[in-house]
Structure formats: structure tokens, C-alpha cells
Short mmCIF file of C-alpha atoms and ligand atoms in Angstrom, two decimals:
data_model
loop_
_atom_site.label_atom_id
_atom_site.label_comp_id
_atom_site.label_asym_id
_atom_site.label_seq_id
_atom_site.Cartn_x
_atom_site.Cartn_y
_atom_site.Cartn_z
CA MET A 253 0.00 0.00 0.00
CA ASP A 254 1.38 3.35 -0.99
CA LEU A 255 2.17 5.53 1.96
CA GLY A 256 1.01 8.57 0.00
CA GLU A 257 -2.59 7.54 0.32
CA PHE A 258 -2.56 8.06 4.01
CA GLN A 259 -2.58 10.98 6.23
CA ILE A 260 -1.19 11.22 9.69
CA PRO A 261 -2.66 14.37 11.10
CA GLY A 262 -0.14 16.64 12.75
CA ASN A 263 0.23 17.23 16.45
CA SER A 264 1.51 20.19 18.43
CA ASP A 265 4.87 20.00 16.65
CA PRO A 266 3.97 20.56 13.00
CA ASN A 267 6.99 18.55 11.84
CA GLN A 268 6.38 15.61 14.06
CA LYS A 269 4.04 12.85 12.97
CA THR A 270 2.85 10.38 15.48
CA SER A 271 1.07 7.17 14.80
CA HIS A 272 0.03 3.84 16.14
CA LEU A 273 -0.71 4.71 19.69
CA SER A 274 -1.16 1.52 21.70
CA LEU A 275 -2.31 1.18 25.27
CA ASP A 276 -1.97 -1.32 28.07
CA ILE A 277 -4.45 -0.35 30.75
CA GLY A 278 -3.62 -2.32 33.87
CA GLY A 279 -4.91 -2.41 37.41
CA SER A 280 -2.25 0.05 38.59
CA LEU A 281 -0.72 1.70 35.54
CA ILE A 282 -1.59 2.71 31.99
CA LYS A 283 1.25 2.22 29.56
CA LEU A 284 1.44 4.00 26.18
CA VAL A 285 3.62 3.23 23.19
CA TYR A 286 3.57 5.27 20.00
CA PHE A 287 5.74 5.89 16.99
CA SER A 288 6.83 9.27 15.69
CA THR A 289 8.79 10.48 12.72
CA ASN A 290 10.10 13.92 12.07
CA ASP A 291 9.50 15.17 8.58
CA GLY A 292 13.15 15.37 7.71
CA ASP A 293 13.82 11.99 9.20
CA ASP A 294 11.94 9.76 6.86
CA ASP A 295 15.12 8.24 5.61
CA ASP A 296 15.88 4.79 4.65
CA GLU A 297 18.54 3.68 7.08
CA LEU A 298 20.52 2.12 4.29
CA GLY A 299 21.29 5.55 2.98
CA GLY A 300 18.39 6.16 0.64
CA SER A 301 16.31 9.22 1.11
CA GLY A 302 12.73 10.00 2.01
CA LYS A 303 10.30 7.16 1.64
CA GLU A 304 12.25 5.17 -0.89
CA SER A 305 11.58 1.52 -1.10
CA VAL A 306 14.23 -0.89 -0.10
CA GLY A 307 14.23 -4.35 -1.52
CA VAL A 308 13.53 -6.13 1.70
CA SER A 309 10.35 -8.05 1.87
CA ASN A 310 9.00 -11.41 2.68
CA SER A 311 6.22 -11.25 0.12
CA ASN A 312 7.81 -9.99 -3.08
CA ARG A 313 6.98 -6.46 -2.10
CA SER A 314 9.36 -3.82 -1.01
CA PHE A 315 8.59 -1.37 1.72
CA PRO A 316 9.82 2.09 2.49
CA VAL A 317 11.60 2.40 5.76
CA LEU A 318 10.62 5.11 8.19
CA LYS A 319 13.14 6.20 10.72
CA GLY A 320 11.72 7.52 13.92
CA ARG A 321 11.27 6.93 17.58
CA LEU A 322 9.17 4.66 19.70
CA HIS A 323 7.89 6.57 22.70
CA PHE A 324 7.03 5.09 26.07
CA SER A 325 4.90 6.77 28.71
CA LYS A 326 2.94 5.69 31.73
CA PHE A 327 0.24 7.04 34.01
CA GLU A 328 -1.37 5.77 37.16
CA THR A 329 -4.68 4.16 36.28
CA ARG A 330 -6.36 6.03 39.14
CA LYS A 331 -5.35 9.23 37.32
CA ILE A 332 -6.74 8.12 33.98
CA ASN A 333 -7.86 11.67 33.18
CA ASP A 334 -4.21 12.78 33.07
CA CYS A 335 -3.64 10.08 30.49
CA LEU A 336 -6.63 11.20 28.42
CA ASP A 337 -5.36 14.80 28.56
CA PHE A 338 -1.90 13.68 27.45
CA ILE A 339 -3.33 11.80 24.48
CA GLN A 340 -5.51 14.74 23.56
CA THR A 341 -2.82 17.40 23.94
CA LYS A 342 -0.35 15.45 21.87
CA ARG A 343 -3.11 14.47 19.47
CA LEU A 344 -1.97 10.89 19.64
CA HIS A 345 -5.44 9.54 19.17
CA ILE A 346 -5.77 11.03 15.71
CA GLY A 347 -2.36 9.87 14.64
CA GLY A 348 -3.64 6.35 14.32
CA CYS A 349 -5.00 4.59 11.31
CA GLN A 350 -7.08 6.88 9.21
CA ARG A 351 -7.89 6.97 5.57
CA LEU A 352 -8.07 10.29 3.78
CA GLY A 353 -11.60 11.40 3.40
CA ALA A 354 -12.97 9.49 6.35
CA LEU A 355 -14.32 11.34 9.31
CA PRO A 356 -11.71 11.01 12.04
CA ILE A 357 -14.19 9.52 14.45
CA GLU A 358 -15.14 6.79 12.00
CA LYS A 359 -11.68 5.46 11.62
CA THR A 360 -9.92 6.11 14.86
CA ILE A 361 -9.14 2.75 16.27
CA ILE A 362 -6.53 2.31 18.95
CA LYS A 363 -5.12 -1.02 19.96
CA ALA A 364 -5.51 -1.61 23.66
CA THR A 365 -4.84 -4.44 26.04
CA GLY A 366 -5.13 -5.10 29.78
CA GLY A 367 -8.32 -5.21 31.81
CA GLY A 368 -8.82 -1.47 31.35
CA ALA A 369 -9.38 -1.96 27.62
CA TYR A 370 -12.74 -3.41 28.71
CA LYS A 371 -13.35 -1.30 31.78
CA TYR A 372 -12.61 2.08 30.19
CA ALA A 373 -13.77 1.50 26.60
CA ASP A 374 -16.79 3.77 27.06
CA LEU A 375 -14.71 6.51 28.67
CA PHE A 376 -12.27 6.59 25.72
CA LYS A 377 -15.17 6.72 23.30
CA GLU A 378 -16.90 9.46 25.22
CA LYS A 379 -13.87 11.66 25.98
CA LEU A 380 -11.73 11.17 22.88
CA GLY A 381 -14.13 9.61 20.39
CA ILE A 382 -11.92 6.61 19.86
CA CYS A 383 -12.64 2.92 19.74
CA LEU A 384 -10.41 0.65 21.72
CA ASP A 385 -9.64 -2.44 19.70
CA LYS A 386 -9.09 -5.05 22.41
CA GLU A 387 -6.13 -7.39 22.26
CA ASP A 388 -5.64 -10.23 24.69
CA GLU A 389 -3.31 -9.35 27.53
CA MET A 390 -1.27 -12.57 27.51
CA ASP A 391 -0.90 -12.51 23.71
CA CYS A 392 0.44 -8.98 24.00
CA LEU A 393 2.83 -9.74 26.86
CA VAL A 394 4.35 -12.61 24.92
CA ALA A 395 4.52 -10.71 21.62
CA GLY A 396 6.16 -7.77 23.41
CA ALA A 397 8.69 -9.96 25.22
CA ASN A 398 9.60 -11.94 22.09
CA PHE A 399 10.00 -8.77 20.10
CA LEU A 400 12.21 -7.11 22.70
CA LEU A 401 14.35 -10.20 23.15
CA LYS A 402 14.90 -10.57 19.44
CA ALA A 403 15.10 -7.00 18.24
CA VAL A 404 16.42 -4.78 20.96
CA HIS A 405 20.08 -4.61 21.63
CA GLN A 406 20.96 -4.98 25.31
CA GLU A 407 17.43 -5.69 26.45
CA ALA A 408 17.91 -8.60 28.85
CA PHE A 409 20.31 -8.61 31.75
CA THR A 410 21.16 -10.55 34.86
CA TYR A 411 21.61 -8.91 38.22
CA LEU A 412 23.75 -10.58 40.83
CA ASP A 413 25.82 -9.18 43.67
CA GLY A 414 24.96 -5.65 42.59
CA LYS A 415 26.27 -6.25 39.08
CA LYS A 416 24.21 -5.90 35.95
CA GLU A 417 25.30 -7.94 32.97
CA PHE A 418 23.64 -7.80 29.59
CA VAL A 419 22.80 -11.15 28.08
CA GLN A 420 23.40 -11.90 24.44
CA ILE A 421 20.26 -13.58 23.16
CA ASP A 422 20.72 -16.33 20.63
CA HIS A 423 17.64 -16.15 18.43
CA ASN A 424 17.87 -19.81 17.64
CA ASP A 425 17.98 -20.72 21.27
CA LEU A 426 15.46 -18.39 22.87
CA TYR A 427 12.66 -20.86 23.59
CA PRO A 428 11.39 -22.21 25.85
CA TYR A 429 11.46 -19.71 28.66
CA LEU A 430 9.29 -18.63 31.57
CA LEU A 431 7.95 -15.09 31.43
CA VAL A 432 7.01 -13.70 34.82
CA ASN A 433 5.11 -10.46 34.54
CA ILE A 434 4.91 -8.68 37.87
CA GLY A 435 2.18 -6.09 37.59
CA SER A 436 -0.53 -5.54 40.18
CA GLY A 437 -0.82 -9.33 40.18
CA VAL A 438 1.66 -11.79 38.71
CA SER A 439 1.29 -13.93 35.59
CA MET A 440 3.67 -16.76 34.79
CA ILE A 441 3.74 -17.83 31.16
CA LYS A 442 5.62 -20.69 29.54
CA VAL A 443 6.71 -19.37 26.15
CA GLU A 444 7.64 -21.81 23.41
CA GLY A 445 7.59 -19.62 20.32
CA ASP A 446 5.87 -16.70 18.61
CA GLY A 447 2.26 -16.92 19.73
CA LYS A 448 2.96 -20.29 21.31
CA PHE A 449 2.54 -20.05 25.04
CA GLU A 450 0.54 -21.10 28.09
CA ARG A 451 -0.19 -19.14 31.25
CA VAL A 452 0.89 -21.80 33.69
CA SER A 453 0.55 -19.96 36.98
CA GLY A 454 0.06 -16.69 38.73
CA THR A 455 -0.08 -15.16 42.16
CA ASN A 456 -2.17 -12.45 43.69
CA VAL A 457 0.80 -11.37 45.82
CA GLY A 458 2.40 -8.92 43.43
CA GLY A 459 3.17 -5.28 42.79
CA GLY A 460 -0.27 -4.16 43.92
CA THR A 461 0.29 -5.97 47.19
CA PHE A 462 3.60 -4.23 47.75
CA TRP A 463 2.21 -0.81 46.98
CA GLY A 464 -1.10 -1.35 48.80
CA LEU A 465 0.27 -2.96 51.94
CA GLY A 466 3.23 -0.58 51.92
CA ARG A 467 0.91 2.39 51.85
CA LEU A 468 -1.15 1.03 54.73
CA LEU A 469 1.91 0.26 56.82
CA THR A 470 4.07 3.30 56.15
CA LYS A 471 1.52 5.98 55.16
CA CYS A 472 3.74 6.96 52.25
CA GLN A 473 2.19 8.93 49.42
CA SER A 474 3.69 7.41 46.29
CA PHE A 475 5.17 4.22 44.97
CA ASP A 476 8.52 5.93 44.45
CA GLU A 477 8.51 7.12 48.04
CA LEU A 478 7.90 3.55 49.19
CA LEU A 479 10.80 2.32 47.07
CA GLU A 480 13.01 5.09 48.44
CA LEU A 481 12.05 4.15 51.99
CA SER A 482 12.93 0.52 51.30
CA HIS A 483 16.29 1.67 50.05
CA GLN A 484 17.11 3.19 53.41
CA GLY A 485 15.75 0.40 55.56
CA ASN A 486 17.14 -2.69 57.24
CA ASN A 487 14.92 -5.76 57.05
CA ARG A 488 16.72 -7.54 59.88
CA VAL A 489 14.96 -5.31 62.35
CA ILE A 490 11.61 -6.74 61.22
CA ASP A 491 12.36 -10.16 59.78
CA MET A 492 13.12 -13.16 61.96
CA LEU A 493 16.32 -14.76 60.69
CA VAL A 494 17.42 -18.36 61.11
CA GLY A 495 20.15 -17.02 63.39
CA ASP A 496 17.55 -15.31 65.60
CA ILE A 497 16.00 -18.70 66.21
CA TYR A 498 19.21 -20.73 66.34
CA GLY A 499 21.16 -18.46 68.68
CA GLY A 500 23.27 -16.93 65.93
CA THR A 501 24.32 -20.11 64.17
CA ASP A 502 23.48 -21.61 60.80
CA TYR A 503 21.12 -24.54 60.46
CA SER A 504 23.58 -26.06 58.05
CA LYS A 505 22.13 -29.56 58.07
CA VAL A 506 19.28 -28.32 55.86
CA GLY A 507 21.29 -25.65 54.06
CA LEU A 508 20.05 -22.62 55.95
CA SER A 509 22.56 -19.96 56.89
CA SER A 510 22.04 -17.82 59.98
CA THR A 511 21.23 -14.81 57.77
CA THR A 512 18.44 -16.52 55.82
CA ILE A 513 15.01 -15.09 56.60
CA ALA A 514 13.16 -17.72 58.60
CA SER A 515 10.00 -15.67 58.92
CA SER A 516 9.23 -12.41 57.14
CA PHE A 517 8.00 -9.80 59.66
CA GLY A 518 8.48 -12.46 62.36
CA LYS A 519 10.53 -10.23 64.62
CA ALA A 520 7.76 -7.70 64.93
CA ILE A 521 5.97 -9.99 67.34
CA SER A 522 8.89 -11.26 69.32
CA ASP A 523 10.47 -8.28 70.94
CA LYS A 524 9.35 -5.62 73.31
CA LYS A 525 9.13 -2.65 70.97
CA GLU A 526 6.07 -0.46 70.69
CA LEU A 527 4.44 -0.44 67.28
CA GLN A 528 5.54 3.14 66.66
CA ASP A 529 9.15 2.12 67.22
CA TYR A 530 9.20 0.26 63.93
CA ARG A 531 10.60 2.53 61.26
CA PRO A 532 8.73 2.84 57.94
CA GLU A 533 12.07 2.35 56.15
CA ASP A 534 12.58 -1.08 57.74
CA ILE A 535 8.97 -2.10 57.15
CA ALA A 536 9.22 -1.13 53.48
CA ARG A 537 12.45 -3.10 53.13
CA SER A 538 10.98 -6.25 54.71
CA LEU A 539 7.89 -5.99 52.58
CA LEU A 540 9.83 -5.59 49.36
CA ARG A 541 12.03 -8.51 50.31
CA MET A 542 9.08 -10.73 51.25
CA ILE A 543 7.21 -10.13 48.02
CA SER A 544 10.23 -10.34 45.73
CA ASN A 545 11.42 -13.50 47.43
CA ASN A 546 8.02 -15.12 47.18
CA ILE A 547 7.68 -14.32 43.47
CA GLY A 548 11.22 -15.58 42.83
CA GLN A 549 10.40 -18.83 44.60
CA ILE A 550 7.08 -19.41 42.79
CA ALA A 551 8.78 -18.58 39.49
CA TYR A 552 11.48 -21.10 40.18
CA LEU A 553 8.94 -23.79 41.09
CA ASN A 554 7.17 -23.23 37.80
CA ALA A 555 10.43 -23.28 35.87
CA LEU A 556 11.19 -26.58 37.57
CA ARG A 557 7.73 -27.89 36.74
CA PHE A 558 8.37 -27.42 33.03
CA GLY A 559 12.14 -27.88 32.93
CA LEU A 560 12.81 -24.25 31.99
CA LYS A 561 16.24 -22.83 32.66
CA ARG A 562 15.62 -19.20 31.80
CA ILE A 563 13.20 -16.94 33.57
CA PHE A 564 12.56 -13.42 32.29
CA PHE A 565 10.96 -11.01 34.74
CA GLY A 566 8.93 -8.05 33.51
CA GLY A 567 6.26 -5.73 34.86
CA PHE A 568 6.50 -2.37 36.53
CA PHE A 569 6.89 -3.74 40.03
CA ILE A 570 10.59 -4.17 39.26
CA ARG A 571 11.25 -0.58 38.18
CA GLY A 572 14.92 -1.41 37.62
CA HIS A 573 15.24 -1.36 41.39
CA ALA A 574 18.48 -2.97 42.56
CA TYR A 575 17.19 -4.52 45.75
CA THR A 576 14.11 -5.98 44.06
CA MET A 577 16.16 -7.56 41.28
CA ASP A 578 18.80 -8.76 43.67
CA THR A 579 16.20 -10.46 45.88
CA ILE A 580 14.47 -12.15 42.94
CA ALA A 581 17.77 -13.27 41.44
CA VAL A 582 19.03 -14.62 44.75
CA ALA A 583 15.75 -16.50 45.31
CA VAL A 584 15.96 -18.14 41.88
CA ASP A 585 19.62 -18.94 42.37
CA PHE A 586 19.10 -20.28 45.88
CA TRP A 587 16.14 -22.52 45.11
CA SER A 588 17.51 -23.81 41.82
CA LYS A 589 20.96 -24.36 43.33
CA GLY A 590 22.37 -22.21 40.54
CA GLU A 591 20.61 -24.14 37.75
CA ALA A 592 18.08 -21.51 36.67
CA LYS A 593 18.79 -17.90 35.82
CA ALA A 594 16.69 -14.82 36.53
CA MET A 595 16.87 -12.21 33.81
CA PHE A 596 15.34 -8.77 33.68
CA LEU A 597 14.18 -6.60 30.81
CA ARG A 598 14.96 -2.93 30.29
CA HIS A 599 11.48 -2.26 28.96
CA GLU A 600 10.05 -4.31 31.79
CA GLY A 601 6.69 -2.60 32.12
CA PHE A 602 5.96 -2.09 28.42
CA LEU A 603 5.65 -5.67 27.19
CA GLY A 604 1.87 -5.55 26.87
CA ALA A 605 1.78 -2.12 25.25
CA LEU A 606 4.46 -3.14 22.77
CA GLY A 607 2.56 -6.31 21.99
CA ALA A 608 -0.55 -4.23 21.32
CA PHE A 609 1.52 -1.94 19.09
CA MET A 610 2.68 -4.91 17.08
CA SER A 611 -0.82 -6.29 16.76
CA TYR A 612 -1.66 -3.52 14.27
CA GLU A 613 0.25 -5.68 11.84
CA LYS A 614 -1.08 -9.00 12.99
CA HIS A 615 -4.58 -8.03 12.07
CA GLY A 616 -3.55 -7.27 8.55
CA LEU A 617 -4.43 -3.61 8.61
CA ASP A 618 -2.82 -3.44 5.23
CA ASP A 619 -4.35 -0.09 4.65
CA SER A 620 -2.71 1.32 7.69
CA MET A 621 0.62 2.91 7.67
CA ILE A 622 3.17 1.01 9.63
CA HIS A 623 4.40 -2.42 10.07
CA HIS A 624 7.08 -4.82 9.34
CA LEU A 625 8.99 -3.56 12.28
CA THR A 626 12.72 -3.70 12.17
CA GLN A 627 12.46 -7.10 13.73
CA LYS A 628 11.91 -8.45 10.25
CA PHE A 629 15.26 -7.43 8.91
CA PRO A 630 17.75 -10.22 8.86
CA MET A 631 19.73 -9.23 11.89
CA SER A 632 23.13 -9.74 10.35
CA SER A 633 22.69 -7.99 7.06
CA LEU A 634 21.48 -4.53 7.76
CA VAL A 635 22.81 -1.51 9.50
CA GLY A 636 20.18 -0.29 11.90
CA ASP A 637 18.48 -3.61 11.85
CA LYS A 638 17.40 -3.45 15.40
CA ILE A 639 16.13 -0.99 17.84
CA CYS A 640 19.25 0.53 19.23
CA SER A 641 19.19 2.29 22.49
CA PRO A 642 22.13 4.43 23.45
CA LEU A 643 21.47 3.81 27.10
CA ASN A 644 22.93 1.10 29.20
CA GLY A 645 21.12 2.17 32.29
CA GLU A 646 17.53 2.22 33.30
CA LEU A 647 14.74 3.34 31.09
CA ASN A 648 13.49 6.66 32.39
CA ASP A 649 9.90 7.75 32.33
CA ASN A 650 8.76 9.13 29.02
CA GLU A 651 11.89 7.98 27.27
CA SER A 652 11.92 7.12 23.60
CA ILE A 653 14.15 4.90 21.55
CA GLU A 654 15.22 5.15 17.96
CA CYS A 655 13.87 2.62 15.57
CA SER A 656 12.91 2.02 11.99
CA VAL A 657 9.73 0.56 10.70
CA TYR A 658 8.67 -0.57 7.29
CA ALA A 659 5.73 1.29 5.93
CA SER A 660 3.40 -0.97 4.06
N1 ATP B 919 4.37 5.17 39.68
C1 ATP B 919 3.81 4.04 40.10
N2 ATP B 919 2.58 4.06 40.64
C2 ATP B 919 2.00 2.93 41.05
N3 ATP B 919 2.59 1.72 40.96
C3 ATP B 919 3.81 1.63 40.44
C4 ATP B 919 4.47 2.79 39.97
N4 ATP B 919 5.65 2.39 39.47
C5 ATP B 919 5.73 1.08 39.62
N5 ATP B 919 4.63 0.59 40.23
C6 ATP B 919 4.44 -0.83 40.56
O1 ATP B 919 4.07 -1.47 39.36
C7 ATP B 919 2.89 -2.21 39.54
C8 ATP B 919 2.08 -2.21 38.27
O2 ATP B 919 2.83 -2.81 37.26
P1 ATP B 919 2.27 -2.99 35.79
O3 ATP B 919 2.00 -1.67 35.21
O4 ATP B 919 3.25 -3.87 35.07
O5 ATP B 919 0.95 -3.79 36.07
P2 ATP B 919 -0.58 -3.46 35.73
O6 ATP B 919 -0.74 -3.64 34.26
O7 ATP B 919 -0.99 -2.18 36.30
O8 ATP B 919 -1.28 -4.64 36.53
P3 ATP B 919 -2.15 -5.88 36.03
O9 ATP B 919 -1.42 -6.42 34.80
O10 ATP B 919 -2.11 -6.85 37.14
O11 ATP B 919 -3.47 -5.31 35.70
C9 ATP B 919 2.20 -1.57 40.71
O12 ATP B 919 1.33 -2.46 41.36
C10 ATP B 919 3.37 -1.15 41.57
O13 ATP B 919 3.84 -2.22 42.34
C1 PAU B 920 -5.59 -10.59 36.50
C2 PAU B 920 -4.32 -10.16 35.79
C3 PAU B 920 -4.03 -11.12 34.64
C4 PAU B 920 -4.60 -8.75 35.21
O1 PAU B 920 -3.47 -8.25 34.59
C5 PAU B 920 -3.11 -10.07 36.76
O2 PAU B 920 -3.38 -9.14 37.74
C6 PAU B 920 -2.76 -11.42 37.40
O3 PAU B 920 -2.15 -12.23 36.77
N1 PAU B 920 -3.12 -11.62 38.70
C7 PAU B 920 -2.82 -12.85 39.41
C8 PAU B 920 -4.03 -13.74 39.41
C9 PAU B 920 -3.69 -15.15 39.85
O4 PAU B 920 -3.30 -15.97 39.01
O5 PAU B 920 -3.79 -15.43 41.04
#
């Protein structure tokens, strides 16, 4: 389909064109992904100019390559109106799939996943006049994870002893793996290929539990404040360790060192302190440790159940937070006796939204603008064949990454 037949209405920056807004509306957070090009940037990465076709295709057709950026944003679901304002101000909702001549409202369809795609469908229609095209949450998580693992340089990393190490993913040896998405609740998915997966387990003790219980116990005002508190705390003040029970020694016969937590929060009942003597920092630390440890253990048990050696953890509970990742990684390492590996993803919280973004293609919207994401380039034969991020660190809020897409 010729790109010239389509219009991407402008937004507040007249040179910037945005398109393919996709949403993941979860119990705690709304995640947005969208693509933008700048007028002057519509270059073929191979050195051609403008919207030239390049002879890369899997169906005897060649597609122009658009160079641009994928943008990532998030909002708290309880503040959904901020999200609606953001979409409206940036005019993201009319940068979707529209045919010239059609009334915007007739053709404005936005891919959306997560429970909120059902819950808030009427609100989106009423406030922005757009139709949410619902995509299954698990399908999207898996599509997003597979895409990131295959196409994004330095996406997956291990975290042990305070050290982050990027993992080189061998595309021919990616499957099977366990995907553990830690959102408000936790889903555990055995992934065996593109679109080939099974949700094998889950737990209701997840990110929502940490934030909810943490708020009740510490009175903190935001998730980031709770994380910051946990950073400053000492869990040994609250948790009962093996050594507390065994008079300072290990219980080595069963492999328990004196510093292993025997009972999370167990010390809060066994000493003579007043309730107000317990510091919010220490409570937050114990809570984070308890939940991360529990998820790590359940993940390991499921990996064991299906003989999976690699476990990828995603979801916004992690937030690139050192102590969270360290606890999960140690739990997996401890329970698997070093056999299984916990890995984390830089775009941890955006798996579902990315999967929804990619589903524009899956549904054969041939008369839409994008698709054939860079993922489809043979990785070894093209410059710019993958999404390259200049950052080695954490993904900040509202960050974007450079990428190229085929326009079909
Ligand atoms: N700014 C924030 N505000 C609230 N929660 C946050 C924030 N940042 C990280 N979190 C954590 O991330 C969790 C939500 O993660 P995520 O967005 O992946 O899940 P979700 O899609 O909202 O949940 P679900 O998939 O279960 O519906 C929260 O429960 C909380 O633990
Ligand atoms: C209900 C979902 C899938 C919504 O994202 C998630 O919150 C979850 O996986 N909760 C855990 C539910 C359970 O398996 O116990």
C-alpha cells in the first residue's frame, strides 16, 4: 500500500508525525507506546532518502523504511484523566490509522490491552471519540517480550551481587522460557515460540500488594517514596532470621545460613518494641524482600515444573530497582541451586503495550501505515536492523528509543 494515500494528522509540533498509539491499561498503571517520525527523518537507514523503497520483503513487495522513535509513557490508572489529557494534547489519538476522506471519528481505532481496555472502553469513546480495539493481555505480553528479546540490543540482563550484565540472546535458542510479569498481580507464562505459550501460573501477591500494603503500613504517598524508603531500611529489624531462632548459628544440616530469613516480619511480634518504634524504612524493606522473594520462589517452582532454565521477569513492580532484582535473582539462584537464571528486561513494564503496538500488523491492517517492524530485517545484514538504544542504564519515564519501521 502506498504511503502517500494516508494521512497522519499533525500534532503540536507541525513537523512531528505520530502514529500507532497503543495502550496497556492495567490495574495500577496505563502504559502507552507510539511511533513518531520527524518530517526530515523519513530516511531509509541504508542511505536512501525519504520514503524510498528498499528491496527487503518477505512477500515480493518492497517497503519504504521510516526512521523515527518509539515513545514510552505511563500514568497511574487512578489518574486516567491525566492520560486522556496527554493523548488529547499530543493528538496521539488522531495519529492512528485513518484513511483520507474518512471522518476522524469513524476510523480512529486504537489497539488496547489489559483489563482497562474493557473497563474504560466507554470513557475513551466518550472523551476522545476513539474505539479501543481489544487485544488479549497474555498474547500482548508474549509478543512484546519476544519482540524485545529478538530485536532490541541490550534488552535482557542478569543482576547478581549488585552487578548488571547484559545477556546476548541467541535467536535460535530463545525458547522455551518462563515469562514472569509482575504487575498488580503476577502472571507466569511458559513461552515456546511466537504466539505459542501457556499461562501456567500466577499469584495475587504482586506489585499491587507491595504498593497497597506498603501504603497502609508506612503511610507513604507514592510508589517511588515507598521504594526510596525501602532503600534506606534494614529488614533484619523486622524479619526473623534463622540465626535469631538458632542463637546466631546456621542450620547447616538443611542448608540454611544464619542470615536466611526464617519468617518475614516475624521479629515484629517477638520483641518488646512499641508499634511506633518500627521505622517505615525497615517495614518497606521487609515488605519488598518478602514479596520479591516469594515471586522468585514461585517462578522457580514453575520453571522446575516445566524444565525451563531461563526466567525473564517483567512488569513495573521491578522498576529497575536494585534490591528488588537482587532479591528475585538470589531467590531463583538459591532454590535452583544455581541451575536456573533470573533475567530482567529494560522495557520491563511495556511488554503488553508493545505487543498491542505490534498487533496492528497482525490483524492485517494493510491499509494502515506502519508495520514490518525492524524485527523483520535479517539481523546480520542490515545496518540499523534493530532498535538501538544508546542507554545502558535504566529506562526513564517518558523515554523514547530510535527505531525504523517498514511502511506498508
Ligand atoms: N508510579 C507508580 N505508581 C504505582 N505503581 C507503580 C508505579 N511504578 C511502579 N509501580 C508498581 O508497578 C505495579 C504495576 O505494574 P504494571 O503496570 O506492570 O501492572 P498493571 O498492568 O498495572 O497490573 P495488572 O497487569 O495486574 O493489571 C504496581 O502495582 C506497583 O507495584
Ligand atoms: C488478573 C491479571 C491477569 C490482570 O493483569 C493479573 O493481575 C494477574 O495475573 N493476577 C494474578 C491472578 C492469579 O493468578 O492469582
